[in-house]
PDB file of C-alpha atoms in Angstrom:
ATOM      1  CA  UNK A   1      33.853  17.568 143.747  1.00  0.00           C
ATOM      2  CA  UNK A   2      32.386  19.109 140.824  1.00  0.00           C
ATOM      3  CA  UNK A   3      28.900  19.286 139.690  1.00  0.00           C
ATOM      4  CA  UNK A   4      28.787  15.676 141.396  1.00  0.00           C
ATOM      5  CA  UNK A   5      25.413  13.135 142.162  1.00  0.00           C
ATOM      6  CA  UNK A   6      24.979  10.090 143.169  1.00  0.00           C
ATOM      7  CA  UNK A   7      23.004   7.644 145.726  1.00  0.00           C
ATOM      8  CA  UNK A   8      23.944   4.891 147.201  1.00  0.00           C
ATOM      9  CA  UNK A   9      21.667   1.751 148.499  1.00  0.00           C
ATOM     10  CA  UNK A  10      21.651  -0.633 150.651  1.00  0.00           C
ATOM     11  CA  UNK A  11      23.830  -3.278 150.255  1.00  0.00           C
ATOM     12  CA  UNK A  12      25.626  -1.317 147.227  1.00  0.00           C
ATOM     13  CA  UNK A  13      29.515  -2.219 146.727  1.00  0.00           C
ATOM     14  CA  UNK A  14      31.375   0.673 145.669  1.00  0.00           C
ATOM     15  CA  UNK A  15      35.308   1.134 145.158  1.00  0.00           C
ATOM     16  CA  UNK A  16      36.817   4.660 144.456  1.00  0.00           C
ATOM     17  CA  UNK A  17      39.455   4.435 141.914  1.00  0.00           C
ATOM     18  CA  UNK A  18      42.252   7.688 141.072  1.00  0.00           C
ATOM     19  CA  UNK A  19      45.346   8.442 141.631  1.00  0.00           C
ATOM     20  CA  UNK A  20      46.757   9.894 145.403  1.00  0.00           C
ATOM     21  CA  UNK A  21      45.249  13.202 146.408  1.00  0.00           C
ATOM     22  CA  UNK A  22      42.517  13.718 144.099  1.00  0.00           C
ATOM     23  CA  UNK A  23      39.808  13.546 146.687  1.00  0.00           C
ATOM     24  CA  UNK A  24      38.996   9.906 147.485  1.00  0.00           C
ATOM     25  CA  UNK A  25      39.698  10.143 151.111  1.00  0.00           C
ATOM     26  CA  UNK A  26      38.027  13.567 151.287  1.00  0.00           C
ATOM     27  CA  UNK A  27      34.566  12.286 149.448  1.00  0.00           C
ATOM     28  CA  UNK A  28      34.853   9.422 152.192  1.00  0.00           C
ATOM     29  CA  UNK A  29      35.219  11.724 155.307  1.00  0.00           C
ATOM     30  CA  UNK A  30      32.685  14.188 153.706  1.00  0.00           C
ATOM     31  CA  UNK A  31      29.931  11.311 153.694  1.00  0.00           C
ATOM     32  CA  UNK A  32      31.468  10.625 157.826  1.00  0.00           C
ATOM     33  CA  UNK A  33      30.425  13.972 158.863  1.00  0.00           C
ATOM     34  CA  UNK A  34      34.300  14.462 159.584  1.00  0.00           C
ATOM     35  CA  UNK A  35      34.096  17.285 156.811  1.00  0.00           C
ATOM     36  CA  UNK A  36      31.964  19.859 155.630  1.00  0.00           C
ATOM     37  CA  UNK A  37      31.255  20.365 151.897  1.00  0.00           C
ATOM     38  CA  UNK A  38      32.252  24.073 150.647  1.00  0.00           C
ATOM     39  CA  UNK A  39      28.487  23.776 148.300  1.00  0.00           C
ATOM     40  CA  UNK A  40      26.412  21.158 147.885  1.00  0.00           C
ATOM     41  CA  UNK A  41      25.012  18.674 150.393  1.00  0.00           C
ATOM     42  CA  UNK A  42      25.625  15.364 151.587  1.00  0.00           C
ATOM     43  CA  UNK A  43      22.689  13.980 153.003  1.00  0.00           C
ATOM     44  CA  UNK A  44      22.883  10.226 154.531  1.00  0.00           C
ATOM     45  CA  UNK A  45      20.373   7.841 155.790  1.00  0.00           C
ATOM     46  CA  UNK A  46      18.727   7.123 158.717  1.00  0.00           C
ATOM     47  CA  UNK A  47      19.816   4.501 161.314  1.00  0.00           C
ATOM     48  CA  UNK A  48      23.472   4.167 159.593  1.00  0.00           C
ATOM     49  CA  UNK A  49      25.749   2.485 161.832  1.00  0.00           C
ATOM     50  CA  UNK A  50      29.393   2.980 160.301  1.00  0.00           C
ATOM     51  CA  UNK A  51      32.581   0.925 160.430  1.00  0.00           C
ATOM     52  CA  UNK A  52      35.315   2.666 159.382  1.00  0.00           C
ATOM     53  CA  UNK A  53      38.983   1.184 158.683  1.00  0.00           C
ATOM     54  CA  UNK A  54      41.246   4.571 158.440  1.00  0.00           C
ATOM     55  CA  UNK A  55      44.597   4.460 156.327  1.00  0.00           C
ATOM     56  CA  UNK A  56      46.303   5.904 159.468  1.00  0.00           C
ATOM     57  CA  UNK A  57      45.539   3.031 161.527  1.00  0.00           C
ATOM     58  CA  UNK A  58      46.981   4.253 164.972  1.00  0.00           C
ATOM     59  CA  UNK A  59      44.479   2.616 167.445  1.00  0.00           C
ATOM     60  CA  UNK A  60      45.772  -0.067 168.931  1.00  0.00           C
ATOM     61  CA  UNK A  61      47.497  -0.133 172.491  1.00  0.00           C
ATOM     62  CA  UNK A  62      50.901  -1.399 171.226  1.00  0.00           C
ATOM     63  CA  UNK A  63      51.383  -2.738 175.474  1.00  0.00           C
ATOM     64  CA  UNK A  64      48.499  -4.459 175.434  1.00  0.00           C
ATOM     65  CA  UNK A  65      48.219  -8.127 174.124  1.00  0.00           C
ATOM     66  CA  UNK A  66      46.469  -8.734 170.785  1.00  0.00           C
ATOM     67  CA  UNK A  67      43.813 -10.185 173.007  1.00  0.00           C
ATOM     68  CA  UNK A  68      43.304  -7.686 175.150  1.00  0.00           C
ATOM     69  CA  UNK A  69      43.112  -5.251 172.320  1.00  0.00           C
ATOM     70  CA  UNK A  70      40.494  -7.197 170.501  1.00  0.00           C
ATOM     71  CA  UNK A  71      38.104  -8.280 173.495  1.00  0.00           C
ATOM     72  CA  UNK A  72      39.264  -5.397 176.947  1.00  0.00           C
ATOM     73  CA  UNK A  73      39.677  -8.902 178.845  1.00  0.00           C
ATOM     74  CA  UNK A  74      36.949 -10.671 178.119  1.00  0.00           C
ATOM     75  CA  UNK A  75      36.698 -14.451 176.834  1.00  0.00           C
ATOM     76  CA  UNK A  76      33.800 -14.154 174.386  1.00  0.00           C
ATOM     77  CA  UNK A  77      33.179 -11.248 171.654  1.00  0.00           C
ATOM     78  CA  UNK A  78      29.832 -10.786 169.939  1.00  0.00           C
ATOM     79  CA  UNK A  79      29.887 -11.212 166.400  1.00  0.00           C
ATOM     80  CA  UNK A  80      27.024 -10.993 164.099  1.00  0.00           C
ATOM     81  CA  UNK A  81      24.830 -11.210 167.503  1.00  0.00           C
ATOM     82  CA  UNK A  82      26.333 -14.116 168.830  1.00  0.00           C
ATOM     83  CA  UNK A  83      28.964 -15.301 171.714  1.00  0.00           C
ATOM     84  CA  UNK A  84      32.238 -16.225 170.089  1.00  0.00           C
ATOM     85  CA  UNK A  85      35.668 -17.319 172.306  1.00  0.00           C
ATOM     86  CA  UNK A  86      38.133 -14.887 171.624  1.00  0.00           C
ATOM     87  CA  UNK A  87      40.885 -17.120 170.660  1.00  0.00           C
ATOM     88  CA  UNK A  88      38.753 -18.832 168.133  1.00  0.00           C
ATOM     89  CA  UNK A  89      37.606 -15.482 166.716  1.00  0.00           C
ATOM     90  CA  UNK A  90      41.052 -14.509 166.516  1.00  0.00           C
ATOM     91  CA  UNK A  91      41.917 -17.546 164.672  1.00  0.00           C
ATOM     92  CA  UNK A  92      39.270 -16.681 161.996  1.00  0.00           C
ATOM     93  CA  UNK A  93      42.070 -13.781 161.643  1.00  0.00           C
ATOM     94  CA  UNK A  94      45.078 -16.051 161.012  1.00  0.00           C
ATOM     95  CA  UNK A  95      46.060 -15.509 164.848  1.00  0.00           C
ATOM     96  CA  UNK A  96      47.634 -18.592 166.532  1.00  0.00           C
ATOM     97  CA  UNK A  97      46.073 -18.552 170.271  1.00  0.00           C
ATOM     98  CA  UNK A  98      49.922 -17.857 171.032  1.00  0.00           C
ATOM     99  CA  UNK A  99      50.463 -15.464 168.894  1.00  0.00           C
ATOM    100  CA  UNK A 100      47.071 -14.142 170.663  1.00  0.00           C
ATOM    101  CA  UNK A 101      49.154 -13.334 173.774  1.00  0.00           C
ATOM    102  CA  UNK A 102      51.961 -11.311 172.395  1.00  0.00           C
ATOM    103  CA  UNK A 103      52.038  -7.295 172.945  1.00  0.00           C
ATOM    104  CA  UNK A 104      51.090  -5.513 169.507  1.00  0.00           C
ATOM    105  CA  UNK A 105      54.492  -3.769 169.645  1.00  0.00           C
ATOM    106  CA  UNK A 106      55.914  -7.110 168.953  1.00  0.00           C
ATOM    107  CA  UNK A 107      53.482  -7.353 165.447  1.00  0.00           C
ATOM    108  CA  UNK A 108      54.596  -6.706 161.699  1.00  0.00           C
ATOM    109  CA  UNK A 109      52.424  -4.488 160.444  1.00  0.00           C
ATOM    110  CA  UNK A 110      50.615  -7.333 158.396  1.00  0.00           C
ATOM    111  CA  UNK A 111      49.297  -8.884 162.033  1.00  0.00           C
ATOM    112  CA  UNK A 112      48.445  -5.403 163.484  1.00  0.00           C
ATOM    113  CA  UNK A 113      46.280  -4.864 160.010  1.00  0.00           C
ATOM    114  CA  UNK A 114      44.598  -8.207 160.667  1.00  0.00           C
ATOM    115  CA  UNK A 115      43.702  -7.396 164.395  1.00  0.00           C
ATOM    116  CA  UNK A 116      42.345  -4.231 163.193  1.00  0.00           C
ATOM    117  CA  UNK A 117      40.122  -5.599 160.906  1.00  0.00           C
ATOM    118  CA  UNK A 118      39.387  -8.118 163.683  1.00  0.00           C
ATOM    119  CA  UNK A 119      38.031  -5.399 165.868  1.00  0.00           C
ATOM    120  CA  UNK A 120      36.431  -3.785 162.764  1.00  0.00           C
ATOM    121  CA  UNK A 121      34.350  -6.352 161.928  1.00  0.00           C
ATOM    122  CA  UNK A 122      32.996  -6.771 165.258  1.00  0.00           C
ATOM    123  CA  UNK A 123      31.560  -3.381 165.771  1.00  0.00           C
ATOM    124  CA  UNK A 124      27.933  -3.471 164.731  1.00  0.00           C
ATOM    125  CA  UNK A 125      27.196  -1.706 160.957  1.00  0.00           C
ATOM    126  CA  UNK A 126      25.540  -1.283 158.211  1.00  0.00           C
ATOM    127  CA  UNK A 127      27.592   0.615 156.220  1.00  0.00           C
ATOM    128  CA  UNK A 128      31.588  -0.407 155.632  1.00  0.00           C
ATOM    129  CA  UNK A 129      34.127   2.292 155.019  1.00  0.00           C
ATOM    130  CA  UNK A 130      37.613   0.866 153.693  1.00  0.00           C
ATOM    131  CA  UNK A 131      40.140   3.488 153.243  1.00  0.00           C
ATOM    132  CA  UNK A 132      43.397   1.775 151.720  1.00  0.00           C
ATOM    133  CA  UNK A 133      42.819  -1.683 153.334  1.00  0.00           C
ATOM    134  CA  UNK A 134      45.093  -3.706 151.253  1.00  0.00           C
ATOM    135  CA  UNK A 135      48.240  -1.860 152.390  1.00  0.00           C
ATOM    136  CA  UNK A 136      50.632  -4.291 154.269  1.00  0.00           C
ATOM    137  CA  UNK A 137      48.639  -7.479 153.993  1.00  0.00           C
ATOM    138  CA  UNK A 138      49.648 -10.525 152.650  1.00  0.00           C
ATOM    139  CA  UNK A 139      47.871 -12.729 150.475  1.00  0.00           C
ATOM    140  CA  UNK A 140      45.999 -14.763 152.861  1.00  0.00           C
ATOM    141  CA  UNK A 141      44.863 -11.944 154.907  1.00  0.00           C
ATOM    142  CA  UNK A 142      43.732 -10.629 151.132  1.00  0.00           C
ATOM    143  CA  UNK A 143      41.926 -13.205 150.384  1.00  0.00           C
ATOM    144  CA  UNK A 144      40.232 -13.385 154.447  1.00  0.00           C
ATOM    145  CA  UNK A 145      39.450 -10.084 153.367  1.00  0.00           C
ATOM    146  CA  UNK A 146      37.714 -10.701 149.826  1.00  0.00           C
ATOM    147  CA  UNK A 147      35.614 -13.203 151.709  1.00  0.00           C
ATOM    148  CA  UNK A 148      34.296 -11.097 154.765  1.00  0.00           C
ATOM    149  CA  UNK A 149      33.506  -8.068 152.277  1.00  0.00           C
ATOM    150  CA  UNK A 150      31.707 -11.083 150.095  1.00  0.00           C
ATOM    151  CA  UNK A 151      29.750 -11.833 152.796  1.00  0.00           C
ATOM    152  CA  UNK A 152      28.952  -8.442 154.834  1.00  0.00           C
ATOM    153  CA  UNK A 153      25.255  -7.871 154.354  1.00  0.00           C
ATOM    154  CA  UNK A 154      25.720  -4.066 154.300  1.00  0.00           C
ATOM    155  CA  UNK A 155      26.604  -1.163 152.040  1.00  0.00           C
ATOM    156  CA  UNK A 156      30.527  -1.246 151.125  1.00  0.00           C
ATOM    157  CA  UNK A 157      32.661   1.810 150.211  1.00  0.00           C
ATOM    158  CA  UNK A 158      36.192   1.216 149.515  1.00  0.00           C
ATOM    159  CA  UNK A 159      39.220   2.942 148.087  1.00  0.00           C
ATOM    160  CA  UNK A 160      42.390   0.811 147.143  1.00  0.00           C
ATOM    161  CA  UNK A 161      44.777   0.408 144.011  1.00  0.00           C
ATOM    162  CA  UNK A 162      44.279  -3.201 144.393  1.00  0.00           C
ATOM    163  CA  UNK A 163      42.598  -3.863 140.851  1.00  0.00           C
ATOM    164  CA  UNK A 164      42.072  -7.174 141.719  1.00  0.00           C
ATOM    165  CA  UNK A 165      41.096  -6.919 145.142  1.00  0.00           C
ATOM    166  CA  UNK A 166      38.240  -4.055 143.767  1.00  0.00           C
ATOM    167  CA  UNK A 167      37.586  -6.705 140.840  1.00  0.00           C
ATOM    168  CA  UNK A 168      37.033  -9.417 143.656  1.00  0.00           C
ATOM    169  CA  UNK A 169      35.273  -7.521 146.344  1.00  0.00           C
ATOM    170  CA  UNK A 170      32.830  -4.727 144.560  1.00  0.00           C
ATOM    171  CA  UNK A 171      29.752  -3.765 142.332  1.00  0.00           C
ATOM    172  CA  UNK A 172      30.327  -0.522 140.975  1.00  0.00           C
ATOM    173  CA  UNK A 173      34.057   1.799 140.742  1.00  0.00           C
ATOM    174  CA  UNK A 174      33.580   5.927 141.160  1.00  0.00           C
ATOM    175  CA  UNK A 175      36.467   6.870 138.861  1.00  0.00           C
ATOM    176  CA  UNK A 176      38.365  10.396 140.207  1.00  0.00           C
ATOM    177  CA  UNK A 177      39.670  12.055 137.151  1.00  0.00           C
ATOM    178  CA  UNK A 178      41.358  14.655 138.889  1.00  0.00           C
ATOM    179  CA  UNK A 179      40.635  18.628 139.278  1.00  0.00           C
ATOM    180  CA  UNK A 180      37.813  17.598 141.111  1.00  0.00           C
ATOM    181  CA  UNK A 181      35.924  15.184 138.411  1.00  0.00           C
ATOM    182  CA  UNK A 182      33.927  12.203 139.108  1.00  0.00           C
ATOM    183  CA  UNK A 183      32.874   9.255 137.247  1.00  0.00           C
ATOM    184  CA  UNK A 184      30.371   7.297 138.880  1.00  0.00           C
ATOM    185  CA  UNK A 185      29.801   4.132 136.625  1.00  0.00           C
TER     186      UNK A 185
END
């Protein structure tokens, strides 16, 4: 990043736009902590609780049922502070309570990004961190997805070449330019 400033508040939506490589991922894992800046500083705020959806995706237990993934064995999840039944959380997720028993090695990639996001939005945050999200969904999962960013009461950062999943689901684009350049509009 060069000569590059911004801040970002609570409950800002913000979607990095550029082509592959030029840095989106990088700014993203900078602001994690997962990389140091060569100058500069990234300084965040206090009491940030992070959810993070990574384009590499590898954390689900592909023996395990989608169930058992999502909840350890349990019959309820918390979400948003509250006791929910698994299945009908799952459903919330496009998940037949069938389809809620099957091994994740037996999901298309669509179904494990929905049980991903399942457990994502689960965990406890304040700030959202969506790195390529869109990739493999279909357009109900999409449009599950539009809504639950719509809704989150938290700060949103998101990279995707969706243009009209960023026009449907953010605030404010940082444009990469390349070689390093920033536009934060």
């Amino acid at each position: 990043m060069k000569d590059f400033s911004a801040q970002v508040q609570r409950g800002d939506k913000i979607a990095l736009i550029g082509p592959n490589g030029c840095g989106k991922t990088t700014l993203l894992k900078l602001m994690l902590g997962q990389l140091q800046a060569d100058s500069g500083r990234v300084h965040c705020g206090t009491k940030l609780e992070v959810a993070y959806f990574d384009q590499h995706r590898a954390e689900l237990d592909p023996d395990r049922t989608v169930m058992d993934n999502l909840a350890e064995g349990k019959q309820e999840v918390m979400v948003n502070g509250k006791p929910r039944h698994v299945l009908g959380y799952l459903q919330d997720f496009l998940f037949h309570p069938k389809r809620a028993m099957t091994p994740v090695r037996a999901l298309s990639g669509g179904e494990r990004n929905r049980l991903l996001l399942a457990r994502l939005f689960l965990k406890p945050s304040n700030l959202l961190i969506l790195d390529e999200p869109t990739n493999d969904l279909d357009v109900e999962t999409l449009e599950l997805l539009e809504e639950l960013i719509d809704g989150y009461q938290g700060t949103v950062m998101l990279v995707s070449h969706d243009r009209q999943f960023v026009d449907n689901t953010v605030t404010e684009c940082w444009i990469f330019e390349g070689e390093g350049e920033l536009d934060n509009t």
